[in-house]
Amino acid sequence: MGKQTVLLLGATGSTGGSILEGLLSAGHYDIQILVRPSSVTKDSVKKLVERGIKVRVSDLDASESNLASVLTGIDTFISAIGPRSLLQQKTLVRAAKTAGVKRFIPCAWITIAPPKGVMLLRDEKEEIYNEIKLLSLPYTIIDVGFWYQFSFPPVPSGRVDYALSFSDTTIHAGGNAPNLLTDLRDIGRFVARIISDDRTLNRYVYTYGDVLSENEVFGIVEEVSREEVQRVYESASEIENKVHDAVSYLAENPTDPISALNAWIAQYPYSKYVRQDNQPRFAKYLGYLDARELYPDFKPVSFREYFEEVLAGKAGRVVLAEEMPSHH
Amino acid sequence: MGKQTVLLLGATGSTGGSILEGLLSAGHYDIQILVRPSSVTKDSVKKLVERGIKVRVSDLDASESNLASVLTGIDTFISAIGPRSLLQQKTLVRAAKTAGVKRFIPCAWITIAPPKGVMLLRDEKEEIYNEIKLLSLPYTIIDVGFWYQFSFPPVPSGRVDYALSFSDTTIHAGGNAPNLLTDLRDIGRFVARIISDDRTLNRYVYTYGDVLSENEVFGIVEEVSREEVQRVYESASEIENKVHDAVSYLAENPTDPISALNAWIAQYPYSKYVRQDNQPRFAKYLGYLDARELYPDFKPVSFREYFEEVLAGKAGRVVLAEEMPSHH
């Protein structure tokens, strides 16, 4: 039996980049990337080509039959498409069915949330999941909680500012909600395990390195840095009001490109801290498998280890691309 | 520990009646029924009261807090509400959460089908399932395939006409699709097992007595009756056209009471015979547990046994009430 052939969409994004590195490190995948014609000449794509990664080029709004040709011979298709393009996956789902793709990994990669009614971003993903089930296409849905890289506050000395994507010292709704957190770099390592595992076929899986509340995160940051973080407190009702305002604005201004983004940004803290959705108990209720239980030998980076790297000046800053809500 | 207290909605319907008898036979449930004020004086309800069954009375469009009072002290709530009233379960879901109901069994009781896009009846149930998940309410969803009682054709002698709810000798789309079939009377026996089983909490479960194609059903009918059944053949495209017509009519006449019914009647054969949804393989793909695997000692009535009863004149005729699509 040859290597499993994996086609990855979104390889130049943050999540997709982690997946690419994770699969390459595993060593036993034939990895190819799916790139839009407009992106072929981008430096980020060229760098991957220079590393010997095969490229398949297609518009995502190509016809189903054209996309089916593009997907021919692919065992596993992984989508790390941007949040504004989620619904473009519908044709990919149909094409994957036609092409006989053995496992379709749609764009999930977020916090645990109910299928409908809390996060617009999750609601839209549900449409894709339902399309997959309609076609009886083999799938795995992988959610990763929130990234360490977006989950630590600045410290007064400014030592960690270089690694901050945005600066935020807010404690939300009391700060005691447990949260699934994964090091961005571990996502790909988890994926490399998950896509070779029959137990995860047609199932939902969640990953994490640590489960920590905001109070615990701030505590680790203070302990490791020996600096005191000035907290800002936001109440549940303030968070709820922000959601209400952002969703109302979106309803009134559906074509304003910033309005959907603002709704996503408002709904994340509501789901994570007010509803306390992003935790193992709720994930299990929703039927998710726990990647740490599946792979007890897997050693993820802990949040403490990650933050020690940050303090040592060894962490990178995640450049917010189209695929992740920004606080700007 | 006392008996589990179960409140059943829809006890006078076909599915609800089976559930009631199954729970009574089990002997270890405190069974109560939820009845609308307008139904309290019905003979069917009076008969149940005469058998000593406790009644809770409430309008289903009562306020959430009123319904929460009605649901106080209930361990397991079972809904066998009619298909036209499915969305009335939303307030019941919220009230059950408030009242601390330990397991909510929403109205499922149908064939296996994708969550969205094939059967309008299933689509509407999905709204209730999503409401349950939104509230993190403990639940079990139980689907039963199609009933034996609606799955046999007439024979020329007329011997089985007394037991027919409608007369139909159609073989759909070749007649080879495997179908999950359950004796209506076994539904309650299955439910009595399922609601005392922690493995089924927050899961989907399917039941069946037999998995048979239409050709196999007709073969058993001919073999047991020693009569020849004249088949009528309907092709996949004829079935698809009927769906298209019924759905178009519904779109144009949303308030016509017959139009939703006609769409349901058209979509069942499409899902069962063209898409071949109603079978174990697809149920497992969708994440369902198999009740027969959970309860290997459970002896359901086989279709052959059932049809022998029919031939012996011992079967009843299912009176089509509001809860089941009729072919009239």
XYZ file of C-alpha atoms in Angstrom:
656
model
C 0.000 0.000 0.000
C 1.321 3.406 -0.989
C 1.289 6.583 0.981
C -2.040 8.253 1.690
C -2.467 11.151 -0.737
C -3.648 14.299 1.011
C -4.788 17.479 -0.703
C -4.745 20.563 1.501
C -6.640 23.780 0.789
C -5.443 26.879 2.625
C -1.853 25.767 3.159
C -0.578 29.349 3.347
C -2.916 30.289 6.198
C -2.195 29.845 9.901
C -4.197 26.676 10.451
C -3.344 25.270 7.023
C 0.336 26.020 7.589
C 0.281 24.065 10.847
C -1.458 21.175 9.116
C 1.101 21.185 6.322
C 4.041 21.070 8.733
C 2.357 18.393 10.841
C 1.768 16.154 7.849
C 5.276 16.715 6.482
C 6.791 15.834 9.860
C 4.758 12.645 10.034
C 6.673 11.516 6.965
C 4.132 9.050 5.632
C 1.828 11.250 3.582
C 1.951 12.270 -0.062
C 0.973 15.906 0.467
C -0.313 18.164 -2.253
C -1.836 21.604 -1.951
C -4.827 23.090 -3.724
C -4.200 26.657 -4.840
C -6.374 29.198 -6.621
C -4.940 30.449 -9.962
C -4.637 33.941 -8.489
C -2.411 32.619 -5.695
C 0.053 30.566 -7.736
C 2.474 33.435 -8.066
C 2.357 34.410 -4.394
C 5.648 34.152 -2.522
C 4.060 31.979 0.152
C 3.036 29.442 -2.490
C 6.351 29.636 -4.332
C 8.179 28.803 -1.088
C 6.112 25.651 -0.726
C 6.777 24.658 -4.344
C 10.506 25.156 -3.706
C 10.183 22.679 -0.855
C 8.948 20.127 -3.375
C 5.262 20.206 -2.534
C 3.022 19.355 -5.454
C 0.401 21.917 -6.382
C -3.029 21.417 -7.927
C -4.522 24.612 -9.283
C -8.228 25.356 -9.479
C -10.750 28.057 -8.967
C -13.055 27.049 -6.135
C -16.059 28.259 -8.078
C -15.193 25.903 -10.932
C -17.867 23.421 -11.953
C -18.443 20.309 -9.889
C -17.058 18.115 -12.672
C -13.927 20.237 -13.037
C -13.354 20.097 -9.306
C -13.951 16.346 -9.355
C -11.099 16.050 -11.870
C -8.893 18.136 -9.605
C -9.712 15.831 -6.683
C -9.073 12.609 -8.588
C -6.711 10.252 -6.803
C -6.994 12.096 -3.483
C -7.532 9.940 -0.405
C -8.010 12.744 2.100
C -9.061 16.299 1.382
C -8.411 18.878 4.098
C -10.009 22.295 3.971
C -8.526 25.195 5.900
C -10.448 27.702 3.814
C -11.011 31.216 5.130
C -14.182 32.023 7.092
C -15.543 34.278 4.366
C -15.361 31.451 1.831
C -16.901 28.632 3.855
C -19.873 28.099 1.572
C -17.537 27.615 -1.398
C -16.906 24.198 0.114
C -20.334 23.004 -1.070
C -19.162 22.296 -4.593
C -15.968 20.767 -3.206
C -18.080 18.380 -1.118
C -20.031 17.253 -4.181
C -16.885 16.980 -6.273
C -15.183 14.937 -3.541
C -18.105 12.516 -3.555
C -17.826 12.112 -7.321
C -14.055 11.726 -7.160
C -14.279 9.051 -4.467
C -12.365 10.971 -1.806
C -12.113 8.640 1.185
C -12.175 11.311 3.883
C -13.246 14.939 3.689
C -12.051 17.252 6.457
C -14.162 20.394 6.171
C -13.100 23.687 7.640
C -13.890 23.406 11.345
C -10.819 24.294 13.484
C -12.744 26.413 15.963
C -14.058 26.311 19.508
C -16.760 23.923 20.618
C -20.168 25.501 20.056
C -23.716 24.274 19.412
C -24.544 23.515 15.775
C -26.950 26.440 15.488
C -27.872 29.655 17.204
C -24.770 30.860 19.047
C -21.979 31.559 16.554
C -22.751 32.629 13.000
C -19.422 31.161 11.962
C -20.468 27.786 13.370
C -23.936 28.051 11.796
C -22.348 28.397 8.372
C -20.065 25.429 8.946
C -23.171 23.409 9.825
C -24.446 23.961 6.293
C -21.326 22.279 4.960
C -21.544 19.443 7.482
C -25.155 18.864 6.422
C -24.138 18.804 2.762
C -21.521 16.161 3.610
C -24.136 14.037 5.420
C -26.618 14.496 2.602
C -24.085 12.876 0.266
C -22.922 10.260 2.766
C -19.373 11.455 2.149
C -16.840 10.041 4.650
C -15.660 12.874 6.873
C -13.974 13.956 10.065
C -14.686 17.258 11.793
C -11.785 18.545 13.871
C -12.170 21.401 16.331
C -9.189 22.745 18.220
C -10.606 25.155 20.767
C -8.766 28.474 20.824
C -5.059 28.974 20.114
C -2.472 29.622 22.830
C -1.152 32.231 20.428
C -4.320 34.327 20.907
C -4.870 33.532 24.577
C -2.283 35.432 26.612
C -2.265 39.042 27.828
C 0.616 41.527 27.552
C 2.824 42.045 30.616
C 3.856 45.545 31.806
C 7.519 45.220 30.759
C 6.459 44.805 27.140
C 8.583 41.652 26.815
C 5.849 39.645 25.081
C 4.470 42.376 22.840
C 6.469 41.058 19.865
C 4.391 37.878 19.960
C 0.981 39.479 20.475
C -1.461 39.518 17.603
C -3.623 41.864 19.638
C -3.262 43.282 23.118
C -6.023 42.391 25.537
C -6.116 42.080 29.329
C -9.831 41.456 29.642
C -11.257 38.877 32.014
C -14.650 37.869 30.675
C -17.696 37.010 32.775
C -15.668 36.163 35.871
C -12.891 34.326 34.068
C -13.640 30.879 35.463
C -14.952 29.140 32.349
C -12.720 26.208 31.371
C -11.436 26.531 27.800
C -9.966 24.059 25.361
C -6.692 25.572 24.154
C -4.303 24.192 21.548
C -0.891 25.419 20.441
C -1.330 26.430 16.810
C 1.753 24.355 15.962
C 0.177 21.224 17.456
C -2.885 21.300 15.212
C -1.019 19.681 12.336
C 0.533 17.063 14.589
C -2.948 16.130 15.808
C -4.280 16.074 12.252
C -1.500 13.706 11.169
C -2.760 11.235 13.778
C -6.463 11.768 13.188
C -6.511 11.209 9.420
C -4.833 7.805 9.702
C -7.271 6.589 12.329
C -10.408 4.616 11.431
C -11.952 5.481 14.783
C -12.277 9.106 13.725
C -14.059 8.369 10.439
C -17.478 10.067 10.339
C -16.894 11.504 13.780
C -16.194 14.836 15.443
C -12.872 15.183 17.285
C -11.532 17.902 19.551
C -7.905 18.602 20.347
C -6.286 20.513 23.192
C -3.003 21.043 24.889
C -4.533 22.466 28.051
C -7.954 23.208 29.472
C -7.616 26.515 31.303
C -9.793 29.344 32.509
C -8.774 32.942 31.863
C -7.943 33.284 35.549
C -5.646 30.276 35.270
C -4.028 31.637 32.097
C -3.368 35.001 33.740
C -2.058 33.197 36.808
C 0.463 31.226 34.736
C 1.496 34.375 32.871
C 2.136 36.209 36.157
C 3.909 33.277 37.738
C 6.230 32.632 34.802
C 6.901 36.321 34.022
C 6.943 37.480 37.648
C 4.999 40.505 36.488
C 1.550 41.622 37.493
C -1.093 41.931 34.819
C -3.662 44.703 35.211
C -6.978 43.092 34.463
C -9.950 44.701 32.801
C -13.264 43.116 33.670
C -16.134 42.597 31.282
C -19.426 41.255 32.638
C -21.668 38.687 31.002
C -24.268 41.334 30.257
C -21.664 43.600 28.622
C -20.637 40.675 26.419
C -24.258 39.926 25.620
C -24.857 43.559 24.683
C -21.879 43.500 22.330
C -23.276 40.408 20.630
C -26.666 42.034 20.315
C -25.180 45.198 18.813
C -22.911 43.353 16.381
C -25.653 41.008 15.195
C -28.093 43.896 14.789
C -25.523 45.844 12.810
C -24.902 42.825 10.595
C -28.623 42.390 9.968
C -28.859 46.034 8.921
C -25.596 46.070 6.951
C -25.214 42.586 5.509
C -22.825 43.686 2.763
C -20.474 45.712 4.959
C -17.349 43.506 5.017
C -16.564 44.418 8.611
C -20.006 43.561 9.979
C -19.723 39.753 9.818
C -16.236 39.957 11.297
C -17.494 42.046 14.191
C -20.276 39.561 14.880
C -17.779 36.689 14.973
C -15.506 38.635 17.314
C -18.422 39.395 19.632
C -19.787 35.852 19.594
C -16.543 34.068 20.487
C -16.357 35.440 24.062
C -20.091 34.936 24.480
C -19.799 31.266 23.549
C -16.518 30.683 25.410
C -17.085 32.644 28.611
C -20.793 33.303 29.088
C -22.212 30.025 27.776
C -18.963 28.176 28.584
C -19.287 26.039 25.461
C -15.598 25.500 24.719
C -14.927 22.714 27.182
C -14.622 18.922 27.161
C -17.929 18.288 28.910
C -19.944 20.074 26.245
C -17.841 18.585 23.441
C -18.593 15.102 24.745
C -22.266 15.962 25.066
C -22.187 16.943 21.379
C -20.648 13.582 20.488
C -17.011 14.607 19.976
C -14.133 12.213 20.505
C -11.249 13.497 22.653
C -7.972 13.420 20.683
C -5.980 13.119 23.912
C -7.914 9.991 24.847
C -7.404 8.601 21.341
C -3.642 9.280 21.443
C -2.492 9.013 25.061
C 1.168 9.014 23.930
C 0.749 12.368 22.149
C 2.610 15.083 24.062
C 1.173 18.471 23.201
C 2.919 21.699 24.099
C 1.479 22.944 27.409
C 0.408 26.550 27.758
C 3.139 27.081 30.338
C 5.792 25.744 27.961
C 4.446 27.930 25.194
C 4.477 31.050 27.363
C 8.014 30.299 28.517
C 9.003 30.323 24.836
C 7.221 33.628 24.432
C 9.125 35.104 27.400
C 12.383 33.732 26.002
C 11.736 35.622 22.788
C 11.454 32.422 20.790
C 7.800 32.573 19.730
C 6.502 33.927 16.472
C 3.660 36.352 16.032
C 0.662 35.015 14.175
C -0.006 37.364 11.310
C -3.736 37.677 11.144
C -4.747 36.661 7.677
C -8.184 36.488 6.176
C -8.965 33.238 7.929
C -9.040 34.467 11.504
C -11.113 37.234 13.039
C -8.943 40.210 13.908
C -9.504 42.700 16.681
C -8.376 45.636 14.511
C -34.021 4.799 44.480
C -37.594 5.075 43.317
C -39.023 4.365 39.914
C -38.040 6.585 36.994
C -40.867 9.040 36.367
C -41.739 9.298 32.691
C -44.080 11.835 31.155
C -45.402 10.885 27.710
C -46.931 13.304 25.221
C -49.071 11.783 22.487
C -50.094 8.635 24.363
C -53.287 8.234 22.352
C -51.489 8.153 18.996
C -50.065 5.060 17.335
C -46.406 5.570 18.313
C -47.295 7.015 21.701
C -49.681 4.128 22.351
C -46.927 1.619 21.655
C -44.584 3.510 23.958
C -47.175 3.567 26.715
C -47.776 -0.189 26.515
C -44.050 -0.902 26.337
C -43.331 1.149 29.429
C -46.277 -0.347 31.329
C -45.123 -3.871 30.459
C -41.613 -3.107 31.669
C -43.148 -2.624 35.106
C -40.489 -0.347 36.546
C -41.605 3.084 35.377
C -43.900 5.619 36.991
C -45.723 6.637 33.815
C -47.726 9.800 33.446
C -49.216 11.306 30.327
C -49.328 14.916 29.189
C -52.684 15.870 27.740
C -54.010 19.073 26.235
C -57.078 20.529 28.025
C -59.152 19.966 24.888
C -58.313 16.239 24.982
C -59.079 15.485 28.618
C -62.640 14.481 27.862
C -61.758 12.245 24.903
C -62.666 8.586 25.282
C -59.116 7.536 24.463
C -57.803 9.604 27.367
C -60.588 8.488 29.729
C -59.674 4.865 29.040
C -56.095 5.527 30.096
C -57.256 7.298 33.252
C -59.451 4.292 34.048
C -56.322 2.131 33.831
C -54.814 4.265 36.584
C -52.469 6.347 34.515
C -51.785 9.769 35.979
C -52.514 12.745 33.750
C -50.855 16.153 33.651
C -52.864 18.706 31.722
C -51.382 21.626 29.846
C -51.657 23.578 26.666
C -48.469 23.148 24.669
C -48.445 26.843 23.832
C -48.409 27.703 27.532
C -45.544 29.855 28.744
C -42.160 28.310 29.336
C -42.504 28.811 33.096
C -45.936 27.187 33.155
C -44.643 24.237 31.190
C -41.640 24.024 33.506
C -44.076 23.614 36.406
C -45.874 20.888 34.501
C -42.557 19.076 33.925
C -41.413 19.339 37.548
C -40.313 16.008 38.980
C -40.119 14.305 35.583
C -37.011 12.210 34.914
C -37.720 11.386 31.292
C -39.957 13.280 28.913
C -41.062 11.457 25.769
C -42.674 13.304 22.894
C -44.778 11.477 20.355
C -46.325 14.705 19.151
C -47.984 14.852 15.746
C -45.970 15.964 12.697
C -47.944 19.170 12.315
C -47.066 20.238 15.856
C -43.333 19.461 15.886
C -42.223 23.036 16.458
C -44.419 23.265 19.545
C -41.709 21.173 21.182
C -39.389 24.218 21.328
C -40.995 25.613 24.460
C -41.125 22.120 25.924
C -37.366 21.799 25.378
C -36.717 25.063 27.225
C -39.154 24.149 29.980
C -37.537 20.725 30.370
C -34.150 22.403 30.830
C -35.575 24.665 33.523
C -37.363 21.774 35.227
C -34.206 19.641 35.288
C -35.583 16.828 33.125
C -32.831 14.187 32.954
C -33.598 12.911 29.468
C -35.676 14.457 26.706
C -36.876 12.175 23.923
C -38.049 14.465 21.134
C -40.405 13.313 18.425
C -38.235 11.326 16.008
C -39.741 7.840 15.363
C -39.150 7.930 11.620
C -36.893 6.471 8.973
C -33.191 7.223 8.799
C -32.626 10.334 6.694
C -30.008 13.089 6.471
C -30.481 15.995 8.881
C -31.341 18.437 6.113
C -32.421 18.533 2.497
C -34.280 15.280 1.820
C -37.376 15.089 4.030
C -39.166 18.226 5.171
C -40.418 16.272 8.163
C -36.834 15.466 9.145
C -35.706 19.057 8.527
C -38.247 20.295 11.052
C -37.178 17.717 13.622
C -33.615 19.000 13.180
C -34.733 22.393 14.464
C -35.835 20.738 17.699
C -32.645 18.689 17.971
C -30.632 21.883 17.537
C -32.651 23.603 20.239
C -31.891 20.682 22.568
C -28.162 20.944 21.816
C -28.231 24.707 22.232
C -29.462 24.169 25.788
C -27.220 21.183 26.488
C -30.338 19.269 27.513
C -29.745 15.516 27.962
C -31.535 13.684 25.170
C -31.951 10.527 23.159
C -33.203 10.472 19.581
C -34.913 7.228 18.603
C -35.738 6.366 15.009
C -37.605 3.203 14.147
C -37.496 2.949 10.370
C -40.885 2.170 8.858
C -43.621 0.084 10.471
C -44.443 -3.477 9.404
C -48.043 -2.332 9.666
C -47.553 0.000 6.663
C -45.174 -2.233 4.707
C -47.158 -5.110 3.247
C -49.259 -5.269 0.070
C -52.766 -6.695 -0.275
C -53.128 -10.260 -1.610
C -55.738 -11.149 -4.259
C -57.991 -13.152 -1.914
C -58.585 -10.030 0.164
C -57.650 -11.892 3.363
C -55.411 -9.144 4.657
C -57.498 -6.145 3.640
C -58.919 -5.817 7.163
C -55.421 -4.971 8.399
C -54.411 -2.579 5.623
C -54.254 1.109 6.376
C -53.853 1.719 2.660
C -53.658 -0.626 -0.302
C -50.468 -0.449 -2.316
C -48.639 -2.986 -4.476
C -45.958 -0.638 -5.768
C -42.344 -1.696 -6.068
C -40.240 1.479 -5.954
C -37.045 2.093 -7.908
C -36.315 -1.599 -8.426
C -37.313 -2.720 -4.936
C -33.853 -3.740 -3.767
C -33.130 -1.004 -1.217
C -32.720 -2.492 2.269
C -35.134 -0.963 4.773
C -35.189 -0.813 8.543
C -38.614 -2.072 9.610
C -40.054 -2.286 13.125
C -43.305 -3.754 14.357
C -45.271 -0.816 15.728
C -45.873 -2.830 18.907
C -42.132 -3.282 19.466
C -41.366 0.452 19.544
C -42.452 0.753 23.151
C -40.520 -2.360 24.175
C -37.397 -0.852 22.636
C -38.059 2.494 24.323
C -38.370 0.786 27.709
C -34.825 -0.509 27.261
C -33.346 2.646 25.752
C -34.467 5.110 28.426
C -32.879 3.103 31.240
C -29.540 2.854 29.440
C -26.722 5.342 30.060
C -25.085 4.352 26.764
C -27.935 5.962 24.854
C -27.741 9.307 26.651
C -27.062 12.133 24.187
C -27.023 9.669 21.333
C -29.127 8.658 18.334
C -30.487 5.093 18.334
C -32.275 3.100 15.642
C -34.498 0.096 16.150
C -35.601 -2.632 13.772
C -37.154 -6.038 13.720
C -36.013 -6.811 10.192
C -34.026 -5.179 7.422
C -35.836 -6.047 4.200
C -36.140 -4.779 0.652
C -39.555 -4.431 -0.960
C -38.751 -7.453 -3.123
C -38.008 -9.449 0.023
C -41.197 -8.225 1.716
C -43.307 -9.198 -1.297
C -41.486 -12.536 -1.434
C -42.352 -13.296 2.202
C -45.968 -12.207 1.644
C -46.279 -14.554 -1.354
C -44.526 -17.414 0.384
C -46.599 -17.229 3.567
C -49.937 -16.521 1.835
C -49.310 -18.791 -1.184
C -50.847 -16.054 -3.280
C -49.280 -14.052 -6.083
C -49.106 -10.290 -5.699
C -49.480 -8.218 -8.870
C -46.783 -5.611 -8.679
C -46.922 -2.070 -9.955
C -43.555 -0.570 -10.762
C -42.545 2.997 -10.119
C -39.157 4.191 -11.356
C -36.712 6.430 -9.563
C -37.443 9.290 -11.938
C -41.212 8.934 -11.400
C -40.608 9.134 -7.654
C -38.355 12.161 -8.123
C -40.997 13.865 -10.238
C -43.601 13.295 -7.538
C -41.293 14.884 -4.980
C -40.679 17.817 -7.264
C -44.403 18.343 -7.850
C -45.347 18.008 -4.200
C -42.605 20.351 -3.007
C -43.468 22.903 -5.700
C -47.125 22.740 -4.743
C -46.217 23.237 -1.097
C -44.065 26.254 -1.958
C -46.954 27.791 -3.854
C -49.634 26.775 -1.346
C -47.945 26.859 2.045
C -51.221 27.208 3.960
C -53.098 24.398 2.214
C -53.265 21.730 4.952
C -52.886 18.901 2.450
C -49.775 20.278 0.765
C -47.281 19.493 3.559
C -48.787 16.043 3.944
C -48.380 15.364 0.231
C -44.747 16.449 0.341
C -44.063 14.071 3.241
C -45.784 11.214 1.412
C -43.720 11.886 -1.710
C -40.442 12.251 0.145
C -40.631 9.000 2.112
C -40.253 6.698 -0.940
C -37.610 9.002 -2.378
C -35.528 8.759 0.792
C -36.207 5.044 1.371
C -35.982 3.662 -2.143
C -34.150 6.109 -4.388
C -31.545 7.397 -1.960
C -31.733 4.205 0.128
C -31.295 6.156 3.347
C -33.295 3.915 5.670
C -30.671 1.264 6.318
C -28.133 0.369 9.024
C -25.092 1.455 7.017
C -26.335 5.011 6.633
C -27.602 5.124 10.216
C -24.147 4.158 11.457
C -22.554 6.724 9.178
C -24.807 9.316 10.821
C -23.641 8.211 14.255
C -26.630 6.146 15.378
C -26.336 3.294 17.831
C -28.002 0.010 16.827
C -30.600 -1.019 19.414
C -30.197 -4.674 18.457
C -26.489 -4.499 19.194
C -27.214 -2.754 22.496
C -29.792 -5.402 23.495
C -28.775 -8.703 21.924
C -31.299 -10.557 24.096
C -34.203 -8.468 22.774
C -36.414 -10.581 20.527
C -38.390 -8.351 18.193
C -41.310 -9.636 16.167
C -40.023 -10.589 12.714
C -41.844 -9.404 9.619
C -42.714 -13.007 8.792
C -44.237 -13.558 12.244
C -46.160 -10.334 11.914
C -47.523 -11.242 8.499
C -48.519 -14.703 9.741
C -50.592 -12.922 12.380
C -52.143 -10.783 9.673
C -53.045 -13.865 7.640
C -54.469 -15.514 10.741
C -56.792 -12.555 11.187
C -55.148 -11.574 14.454
C -53.632 -8.218 13.520
C -55.211 -4.850 14.076
C -55.533 -2.074 11.565
C -53.629 1.084 12.368
C -56.105 3.921 12.268
C -54.311 6.779 10.642
C -54.440 9.659 13.040
C -52.955 13.110 12.695
C -49.483 11.885 13.472
C -48.888 9.742 10.408
C -49.095 10.685 6.748
C -52.109 9.070 5.097
C -52.393 8.015 1.473
C -56.008 9.156 1.261
